[in-house]
Amino acid sequence: MPHDADLPVSRPQTTYVVEHLRTGFIENGAGAGSRLPSIRRLTRELAVGRNTVIEAYEHLVAEGLVHSRPGAGFFVAERARSGQEDTIPVSLADVTSENWRLFEQDDTRLKLGCGWLPDDWREIDDLAHAIRSVTRQSRAGVFDYSPPLGTPALRTLIQQRLRRLGIETHANQILLTGGGSHALDLLVRLLIRPGDTVLVESPGYYNLLGLLRLQRANIIAVPRRADGPDIERLEALLLEHRPSLMFINSVFQNPTGTSLSAPIAHRLLRLAERHDVRIIEDDIYADFQNTPSVRLSELDGLDRVIYVGSFSKSLSCSLRVGFISGQPELIRRLVDVKMLTSISAPHFAEQVLATMLQNGSYRRMMERLRVRLARQMSATLALLRKAGWQIFDAPAGGLFVWTRHPDIESSQRLVAHAATRGIALSPGRVFLPEARDTPWLRINVAYATDARARRFLADPANDRA
Amino acid sequence: MPHDADLPVSRPQTTYVVEHLRTGFIENGAGAGSRLPSIRRLTRELAVGRNTVIEAYEHLVAEGLVHSRPGAGFFVAERARSGQEDTIPVSLADVTSENWRLFEQDDTRLKLGCGWLPDDWREIDDLAHAIRSVTRQSRAGVFDYSPPLGTPALRTLIQQRLRRLGIETHANQILLTGGGSHALDLLVRLLIRPGDTVLVESPGYYNLLGLLRLQRANIIAVPRRADGPDIERLEALLLEHRPSLMFINSVFQNPTGTSLSAPIAHRLLRLAERHDVRIIEDDIYADFQNTPSVRLSELDGLDRVIYVGSFSKSLSCSLRVGFISGQPELIRRLVDVKMLTSISAPHFAEQVLATMLQNGSYRRMMERLRVRLARQMSATLALLRKAGWQIFDAPAGGLFVWTRHPDIESSQRLVAHAATRGIALSPGRVFLPEARDTPWLRINVAYATDARARRFLADPANDRA
């Protein structure tokens, strides 16, 4: 009879304590047999209720990670099948488990720290129309595998859209994927061998960091500035570490919300050429931008730059479509990886998206969305400034603000305070390759004008709702 | 301006010659500068037209793999960015490129060698009804990420279905994936490190072989018999190679169509226990079976056996849903890999499937499908026997027959002959880990009573249509 180790933890505070113990003690700690903090100590240190701590310990005992000795306290358990743990680096847990809770349907917290649009912002009519139209008109869309590169009509539509960004490519140099993360994953698998050195931005997209850890890459981080990566530091890192690959999020970077400037793009490319580094340009927020700024793929002509785009952030997180564009030989090899690992991407989603690109409903939806997001961005920046938060750099658009409160040195504490007030935040450390605690935090502006968010942002140190 | 290297090759014979050259000479051959066979020689050896060979060479020249010297012939080209090739083992090409052509929409050949149901067998009404119902009733299904484990209602329905196979598990020990290949991929990434030794069946599922090569696993093969793996050979291989993991396709094995017997299942599990090997039981053809036979997961109680199921083969290749069931700690770690590599599986497809499982339309569809497939299987076996084909073992159901013609020693030749007659076959060697040519071939019975297939099977050595 299986035990219930994976039953979701129902309360956000409990999740917080579970993850605090899991990542802070059990997985990175002193190993089997070590004593864990007492209930009293955790209650005080984490500013949560006694019952919350007890519930967290009960969960960990049920999971087999902790055992209790009556009268003596809680201890890290011996793990069954200990060989298994080695197959994923332990540090992976730092960027994973505490974030997945945000994806649960029954999570009623305000998702101020999440990376997607609120459900009530979604417009159903045009999308439902496209779904009905594909279902009626395309047996292939309903039943068949998508071709290896993806639906040809959609690739042509994407090619035309890229041209508007100044990126010239061929429809046969576009490979469709099941979203942006899937695109990054295919590239990671093709281009990175365990032990390879790769450059990322810090702070940067946490899922990418996890993905690189999963592939056992050697991760080197270049600081992200308001106008792109720190070029002086980048040059030094290129000389010292000789990476073969660099990841950059050019526009509305996750988590800082900043965009690459033209001069930095130019200098970055020159450095990449001199040091023979390939660049993966993650541009999944492209459609959130009113007027295109410069892209590396535009300057470089997709020679050493590989472009990643996505519609998952804008259209739907369920009907996921992303894509990669690059040199023909690269795309040919990516087809192998895509087919072996998933046999084509979801055909139905590709056809629904193609329908909406063709009839103009996607364009009109994005126009409305950009207006709404711009209003939220102004309101959020005003809220934050008024309450004394420091802003990394005011973004020109997109979803994210990277911010810190001068009185609070630990975003872990902020996350804990927010949890007691029904708000889900992602701690800043998940965006840092070294996963250390930081005062910085990513705020999703689409959620920031909710009354709960307003109260929290105005007085973040108060941990009683 | 990009060149058109990845433009699809339009004619099947040309594809055949391109792949013959690519895998036989260019990628496994003597390296840059080597002379390639003359047009005359290829025309004779491959029994194809002169124009076909010329077109194939033109394609390879456009792709940059071959250069021609007027009057002297064709030569393997120096490759640009030669470092890139090393990131995927060259042998991968053996099981990939020539198969992807089958997935193209414009491929009008009879897909006698493919692994899925013919489009005109698909029943649209119930599926379209479920799509409309999800679109109307579930904003979450249309817009949101699926939770990390997948839609809870669907996991409960799958749990109930597994119980009917004698497999007891918990809904929280079921992880939904984007199909069976995605499920295998998640397991491969979590459980196999480069250089790890794994056991597969030979012949076996070619995508799995490619996936294992991609992960740089050390692949050891145990011969597949009519009742399962060759147990004596298996024991010797376990002693000699000490693999940590074994893959087995228990029911209607791909490509032999055979099913594991109860005594072999029992002996296999005892060996696995003695040698501490984990088993991944790929059971994606489960719903094609009328009366359940024994599964390893049933005998073992999902302790060392990990179960993989799928609805992609039965319901739709486009709306793909598969799943993994295993120990809670394994599932927890698989969630990390799933979220990092694709952020959830397609929610919409999960909800559509849940609707059809709930209202009984999936069950009724499968009942009709099994009757139809059983008829096809009888007819195909009769056809093959009448024409003198040797059958590996007559399957009790499912899609596949593994067969050879006594007069033809090379299934590569059979593939070439079939191509001239508008029929797509998969050569037997793609199912063998060592990728050597073999007389054996996989036939998909759903396509075998088409007039083109009947003529080909009756007289396979005739290469003129």
mmCIF file of C-alpha atoms in Angstrom, chain A residues 1-8 19 22 27 63 65 79 81 83-89 92-93 95-97 99-101 103-105 115-117 119-125 127-129 131-132 135 138-149 152 155 168-170 172-173 178 181-183 185 188-194 196 205-211 214-216 276 278 303-304 312-313 315-320 327-333 335-337 339-349 351, chain B residues 1-8 19 22 27 63 65 79 81 83-89 92-93 95-97 99-101 103-105 115-117 119-125 127-129 131-132 135 138-149 152 155 168-170 172-173 178 181-183 185 188-194 196 205-211 214-216 276 278 303-304 312-313 315-320 327-333 335-337 339-349 351:
data_model
loop_
_atom_site.group_PDB
_atom_site.id
_atom_site.type_symbol
_atom_site.label_atom_id
_atom_site.label_comp_id
_atom_site.label_asym_id
_atom_site.label_seq_id
_atom_site.Cartn_x
_atom_site.Cartn_y
_atom_site.Cartn_z
ATOM 1 C CA MET A 1 0.000 0.000 0.000
ATOM 2 C CA PRO A 2 1.599 3.262 -1.064
ATOM 3 C CA HIS A 3 1.824 6.030 1.500
ATOM 4 C CA ASP A 4 0.694 9.523 0.685
ATOM 5 C CA ALA A 5 4.031 11.249 0.342
ATOM 6 C CA ASP A 6 2.963 13.233 -2.653
ATOM 7 C CA LEU A 7 -0.375 14.419 -1.442
ATOM 8 C CA PRO A 8 -0.247 18.160 -1.885
ATOM 9 C CA GLU A 19 10.539 23.598 1.883
ATOM 10 C CA ARG A 22 13.837 20.267 2.919
ATOM 11 C CA GLU A 27 18.977 18.002 1.221
ATOM 12 C CA GLU A 63 7.415 11.364 2.947
ATOM 13 C CA LEU A 65 12.544 12.217 4.812
ATOM 14 C CA ARG A 79 17.004 7.406 2.507
ATOM 15 C CA ARG A 81 17.589 3.629 -2.561
ATOM 16 C CA GLY A 83 21.922 5.629 -5.253
ATOM 17 C CA GLN A 84 18.979 7.313 -6.852
ATOM 18 C CA GLU A 85 19.630 10.725 -5.356
ATOM 19 C CA ASP A 86 22.870 11.140 -7.245
ATOM 20 C CA THR A 87 21.204 11.209 -10.621
ATOM 21 C CA ILE A 88 20.070 14.804 -10.107
ATOM 22 C CA PRO A 89 22.303 17.296 -8.387
ATOM 23 C CA LEU A 92 18.315 21.331 -8.154
ATOM 24 C CA ALA A 93 15.873 21.309 -5.270
ATOM 25 C CA VAL A 95 15.064 26.130 -7.694
ATOM 26 C CA THR A 96 12.253 23.658 -7.975
ATOM 27 C CA SER A 97 9.961 22.239 -5.361
ATOM 28 C CA ASN A 99 7.934 26.917 -7.027
ATOM 29 C CA TRP A 100 5.814 24.079 -8.353
ATOM 30 C CA ARG A 101 3.149 24.744 -5.725
ATOM 31 C CA PHE A 103 1.012 25.605 -10.533
ATOM 32 C CA GLU A 104 -1.572 23.772 -8.419
ATOM 33 C CA GLN A 105 -5.184 24.528 -9.293
ATOM 34 C CA GLY A 115 5.428 34.319 -14.252
ATOM 35 C CA TRP A 116 2.118 34.333 -16.084
ATOM 36 C CA LEU A 117 -1.061 36.332 -16.594
ATOM 37 C CA ASP A 119 -6.791 33.853 -15.270
ATOM 38 C CA ASP A 120 -9.362 36.674 -15.272
ATOM 39 C CA TRP A 121 -7.292 38.600 -17.820
ATOM 40 C CA ARG A 122 -7.740 35.828 -20.353
ATOM 41 C CA GLU A 123 -10.081 36.394 -23.268
ATOM 42 C CA ILE A 124 -11.905 33.226 -24.214
ATOM 43 C CA ASP A 125 -14.003 34.192 -27.255
ATOM 44 C CA LEU A 127 -9.526 31.364 -28.752
ATOM 45 C CA ALA A 128 -12.714 29.268 -28.426
ATOM 46 C CA HIS A 129 -13.641 30.286 -31.949
ATOM 47 C CA ILE A 131 -10.549 25.822 -31.329
ATOM 48 C CA ARG A 132 -13.982 25.142 -32.833
ATOM 49 C CA THR A 135 -11.957 20.888 -34.697
ATOM 50 C CA SER A 138 -8.828 19.921 -39.654
ATOM 51 C CA ARG A 139 -8.900 16.183 -39.017
ATOM 52 C CA ALA A 140 -5.104 16.335 -39.141
ATOM 53 C CA GLY A 141 -5.046 18.957 -36.395
ATOM 54 C CA VAL A 142 -7.225 16.786 -34.183
ATOM 55 C CA PHE A 143 -5.620 13.412 -34.874
ATOM 56 C CA ASP A 144 -2.234 13.509 -36.551
ATOM 57 C CA TYR A 145 1.292 14.116 -35.479
ATOM 58 C CA SER A 146 2.572 17.496 -36.490
ATOM 59 C CA PRO A 147 5.317 17.234 -39.130
ATOM 60 C CA PRO A 148 8.853 17.134 -37.684
ATOM 61 C CA LEU A 149 9.447 20.895 -38.084
ATOM 62 C CA PRO A 152 4.103 24.615 -42.321
ATOM 63 C CA ARG A 155 6.096 28.460 -39.621
ATOM 64 C CA GLU A 168 15.389 37.405 -41.704
ATOM 65 C CA THR A 169 14.956 33.660 -41.732
ATOM 66 C CA HIS A 170 13.377 30.883 -43.769
ATOM 67 C CA ASN A 172 12.364 25.784 -42.920
ATOM 68 C CA GLN A 173 14.751 27.292 -40.393
ATOM 69 C CA GLY A 178 5.715 22.825 -27.089
ATOM 70 C CA SER A 181 10.829 25.910 -22.020
ATOM 71 C CA HIS A 182 10.657 22.999 -24.417
ATOM 72 C CA ALA A 183 12.664 25.053 -26.937
ATOM 73 C CA ASP A 185 15.393 22.129 -23.366
ATOM 74 C CA VAL A 188 20.370 22.340 -23.970
ATOM 75 C CA ARG A 189 20.246 18.682 -24.943
ATOM 76 C CA LEU A 190 21.752 19.196 -28.351
ATOM 77 C CA LEU A 191 24.435 21.730 -27.507
ATOM 78 C CA ILE A 192 25.555 21.021 -23.948
ATOM 79 C CA ARG A 193 27.442 18.024 -22.715
ATOM 80 C CA PRO A 194 27.844 17.378 -18.981
ATOM 81 C CA ASP A 196 30.447 22.108 -20.544
ATOM 82 C CA TYR A 205 15.230 32.764 -15.605
ATOM 83 C CA TYR A 206 15.117 30.151 -12.832
ATOM 84 C CA ASN A 207 13.845 27.302 -14.983
ATOM 85 C CA LEU A 208 16.833 27.721 -17.274
ATOM 86 C CA LEU A 209 19.152 27.463 -14.285
ATOM 87 C CA GLY A 210 17.442 24.239 -13.225
ATOM 88 C CA LEU A 211 17.602 22.878 -16.739
ATOM 89 C CA LEU A 214 19.896 18.903 -14.848
ATOM 90 C CA GLN A 215 22.259 18.683 -17.833
ATOM 91 C CA ARG A 216 25.203 19.017 -15.404
ATOM 92 C CA ASP A 276 33.612 32.138 -30.717
ATOM 93 C CA ARG A 278 27.190 30.901 -29.588
ATOM 94 C CA ASP A 303 24.581 33.122 -37.709
ATOM 95 C CA ARG A 304 25.924 32.497 -34.217
ATOM 96 C CA SER A 312 2.629 30.450 -24.246
ATOM 97 C CA LYS A 313 2.967 33.633 -22.208
ATOM 98 C CA LEU A 315 -2.025 33.120 -25.774
ATOM 99 C CA SER A 316 -2.352 30.195 -23.366
ATOM 100 C CA CYS A 317 -0.241 28.190 -20.929
ATOM 101 C CA SER A 318 -2.288 25.119 -21.867
ATOM 102 C CA LEU A 319 -2.160 25.236 -25.677
ATOM 103 C CA ARG A 320 1.582 25.757 -25.704
ATOM 104 C CA GLN A 327 21.104 27.757 -39.020
ATOM 105 C CA PRO A 328 19.697 24.915 -41.194
ATOM 106 C CA GLU A 329 22.163 22.338 -39.903
ATOM 107 C CA LEU A 330 21.281 23.208 -36.311
ATOM 108 C CA ILE A 331 17.569 22.923 -37.027
ATOM 109 C CA ARG A 332 18.103 19.557 -38.723
ATOM 110 C CA ARG A 333 19.812 18.225 -35.615
ATOM 111 C CA VAL A 335 14.523 17.802 -35.277
ATOM 112 C CA ASP A 336 16.216 14.574 -34.188
ATOM 113 C CA VAL A 337 16.187 15.611 -30.544
ATOM 114 C CA MET A 339 11.353 13.599 -32.422
ATOM 115 C CA LEU A 340 13.269 11.266 -30.108
ATOM 116 C CA THR A 341 12.171 13.033 -26.949
ATOM 117 C CA SER A 342 8.544 13.839 -27.674
ATOM 118 C CA ILE A 343 7.642 12.848 -31.280
ATOM 119 C CA SER A 344 6.419 16.177 -32.581
ATOM 120 C CA ALA A 345 4.814 19.016 -30.665
ATOM 121 C CA PRO A 346 1.050 19.338 -30.110
ATOM 122 C CA HIS A 347 -0.441 19.736 -33.568
ATOM 123 C CA PHE A 348 -3.782 20.963 -32.294
ATOM 124 C CA ALA A 349 -2.254 23.939 -30.460
ATOM 125 C CA GLN A 351 -3.306 24.901 -35.721
ATOM 126 C CA MET B 1 20.391 34.514 -47.328
ATOM 127 C CA PRO B 2 19.839 31.043 -45.937
ATOM 128 C CA HIS B 3 20.146 28.180 -48.342
ATOM 129 C CA ASP B 4 17.468 25.553 -48.558
ATOM 130 C CA ALA B 5 19.206 22.648 -46.922
ATOM 131 C CA ASP B 6 16.176 21.639 -44.960
ATOM 132 C CA LEU B 7 13.612 21.873 -47.684
ATOM 133 C CA PRO B 8 11.921 18.507 -47.662
ATOM 134 C CA GLU B 19 19.817 8.594 -46.473
ATOM 135 C CA ARG B 22 24.292 10.078 -45.494
ATOM 136 C CA GLU B 27 28.462 10.121 -41.371
ATOM 137 C CA GLU B 63 23.106 20.791 -47.595
ATOM 138 C CA LEU B 65 27.620 17.623 -46.924
ATOM 139 C CA ARG B 79 31.978 20.403 -42.336
ATOM 140 C CA ARG B 81 31.588 24.121 -37.167
ATOM 141 C CA GLY B 83 32.790 20.732 -33.038
ATOM 142 C CA GLN B 84 29.039 20.695 -33.179
ATOM 143 C CA GLU B 85 28.740 17.209 -34.605
ATOM 144 C CA ASP B 86 30.226 15.619 -31.524
ATOM 145 C CA THR B 87 27.361 16.647 -29.303
ATOM 146 C CA ILE B 88 25.193 13.862 -30.656
ATOM 147 C CA PRO B 89 26.669 10.471 -31.433
ATOM 148 C CA LEU B 92 21.926 8.513 -33.995
ATOM 149 C CA ALA B 93 21.371 9.217 -37.656
ATOM 150 C CA VAL B 95 17.543 5.539 -36.405
ATOM 151 C CA THR B 96 16.286 8.972 -37.226
ATOM 152 C CA SER B 97 16.272 10.933 -40.407
ATOM 153 C CA ASN B 99 11.946 7.783 -40.403
ATOM 154 C CA TRP B 100 10.896 11.383 -39.887
ATOM 155 C CA ARG B 101 9.752 11.597 -43.489
ATOM 156 C CA PHE B 103 5.505 12.281 -40.331
ATOM 157 C CA GLU B 104 5.223 14.785 -43.170
ATOM 158 C CA GLN B 105 1.677 15.736 -44.151
ATOM 159 C CA GLY B 115 3.526 2.969 -35.984
ATOM 160 C CA TRP B 116 0.102 4.578 -35.871
ATOM 161 C CA LEU B 117 -3.478 4.172 -37.085
ATOM 162 C CA ASP B 119 -6.291 8.699 -40.612
ATOM 163 C CA ASP B 120 -9.485 7.257 -42.097
ATOM 164 C CA TRP B 121 -9.858 4.928 -39.111
ATOM 165 C CA ARG B 122 -10.184 7.890 -36.766
ATOM 166 C CA GLU B 123 -13.597 8.681 -35.312
ATOM 167 C CA ILE B 124 -14.090 12.405 -34.964
ATOM 168 C CA ASP B 125 -17.530 12.750 -33.354
ATOM 169 C CA LEU B 127 -13.532 13.566 -29.682
ATOM 170 C CA ALA B 128 -14.973 16.759 -31.192
ATOM 171 C CA HIS B 129 -17.764 16.619 -28.622
ATOM 172 C CA ILE B 131 -13.167 19.264 -27.271
ATOM 173 C CA ARG B 132 -16.244 21.482 -27.429
ATOM 174 C CA THR B 135 -13.717 24.658 -24.411
ATOM 175 C CA SER B 138 -13.128 24.761 -18.495
ATOM 176 C CA ARG B 139 -11.291 28.070 -18.692
ATOM 177 C CA ALA B 140 -8.465 26.327 -16.861
ATOM 178 C CA GLY B 141 -8.269 23.658 -19.547
ATOM 179 C CA VAL B 142 -8.032 26.294 -22.242
ATOM 180 C CA PHE B 143 -5.669 28.724 -20.534
ATOM 181 C CA ASP B 144 -3.828 27.363 -17.517
ATOM 182 C CA TYR B 145 -0.825 25.207 -16.921
ATOM 183 C CA SER B 146 -1.744 21.739 -15.814
ATOM 184 C CA PRO B 147 -0.692 21.102 -12.207
ATOM 185 C CA PRO B 148 2.772 19.533 -11.841
ATOM 186 C CA LEU B 149 1.443 15.945 -11.618
ATOM 187 C CA PRO B 152 -6.247 15.330 -10.732
ATOM 188 C CA ARG B 155 -5.083 10.732 -12.619
ATOM 189 C CA GLU B 168 -2.580 -1.022 -7.518
ATOM 190 C CA THR B 169 -1.356 2.533 -7.262
ATOM 191 C CA HIS B 170 -2.348 5.934 -5.900
ATOM 192 C CA ASN B 172 -0.577 10.857 -6.565
ATOM 193 C CA GLN B 173 1.805 8.197 -7.833
ATOM 194 C CA GLY B 178 2.747 14.574 -23.240
ATOM 195 C CA SER B 181 7.766 9.093 -25.706
ATOM 196 C CA HIS B 182 7.768 12.045 -23.351
ATOM 197 C CA ALA B 183 7.298 9.628 -20.438
ATOM 198 C CA ASP B 185 12.320 10.699 -22.019
ATOM 199 C CA VAL B 188 15.831 8.457 -19.231
ATOM 200 C CA ARG B 189 16.860 11.906 -18.034
ATOM 201 C CA LEU B 190 16.240 11.182 -14.391
ATOM 202 C CA LEU B 191 17.648 7.687 -14.176
ATOM 203 C CA ILE B 192 20.444 7.440 -16.729
ATOM 204 C CA ARG B 193 23.761 9.206 -16.639
ATOM 205 C CA PRO B 194 26.053 9.195 -19.674
ATOM 206 C CA ASP B 196 25.354 4.006 -17.606
ATOM 207 C CA TYR B 205 11.227 0.363 -30.109
ATOM 208 C CA TYR B 206 13.502 2.462 -32.311
ATOM 209 C CA ASN B 207 12.747 5.792 -30.687
ATOM 210 C CA LEU B 208 13.837 4.402 -27.343
ATOM 211 C CA LEU B 209 17.135 3.305 -28.897
ATOM 212 C CA GLY B 210 17.673 6.818 -30.261
ATOM 213 C CA LEU B 211 16.749 8.362 -26.931
ATOM 214 C CA LEU B 214 21.109 10.762 -27.107
ATOM 215 C CA GLN B 215 21.690 10.280 -23.363
ATOM 216 C CA ARG B 216 24.946 8.446 -24.204
ATOM 217 C CA ASP B 276 18.912 -5.235 -8.289
ATOM 218 C CA ARG B 278 14.944 -1.512 -12.066
ATOM 219 C CA ASP B 303 8.226 -1.515 -6.353
ATOM 220 C CA ARG B 304 11.156 -1.924 -8.737
ATOM 221 C CA SER B 312 -1.590 8.734 -27.989
ATOM 222 C CA LYS B 313 -1.749 5.508 -29.980
ATOM 223 C CA LEU B 315 -7.069 8.464 -29.071
ATOM 224 C CA SER B 316 -4.962 10.973 -31.016
ATOM 225 C CA CYS B 317 -1.352 11.620 -31.995
ATOM 226 C CA SER B 318 -2.086 15.343 -31.755
ATOM 227 C CA LEU B 319 -3.777 15.600 -28.358
ATOM 228 C CA ARG B 320 -1.094 13.554 -26.661
ATOM 229 C CA GLN B 327 7.196 4.948 -6.180
ATOM 230 C CA PRO B 328 6.309 8.346 -4.607
ATOM 231 C CA GLU B 329 9.931 9.487 -4.327
ATOM 232 C CA LEU B 330 10.522 8.660 -8.006
ATOM 233 C CA ILE B 331 7.414 10.571 -9.040
ATOM 234 C CA ARG B 332 8.467 13.568 -6.958
ATOM 235 C CA ARG B 333 11.804 13.692 -8.760
ATOM 236 C CA VAL B 335 8.018 16.277 -11.430
ATOM 237 C CA ASP B 336 11.211 18.333 -11.262
ATOM 238 C CA VAL B 337 12.418 17.008 -14.603
ATOM 239 C CA MET B 339 8.647 21.076 -14.943
ATOM 240 C CA LEU B 340 12.194 22.106 -15.854
ATOM 241 C CA THR B 341 12.037 20.638 -19.344
ATOM 242 C CA SER B 342 8.512 21.521 -20.442
ATOM 243 C CA ILE B 343 6.581 23.188 -17.567
ATOM 244 C CA SER B 344 3.613 20.843 -17.352
ATOM 245 C CA ALA B 345 2.037 18.776 -20.089
ATOM 246 C CA PRO B 346 -0.785 20.021 -22.337
ATOM 247 C CA HIS B 347 -3.699 20.695 -20.003
ATOM 248 C CA PHE B 348 -6.247 20.862 -22.792
ATOM 249 C CA ALA B 349 -5.486 17.336 -24.028
ATOM 250 C CA GLN B 351 -9.121 17.504 -19.971
#
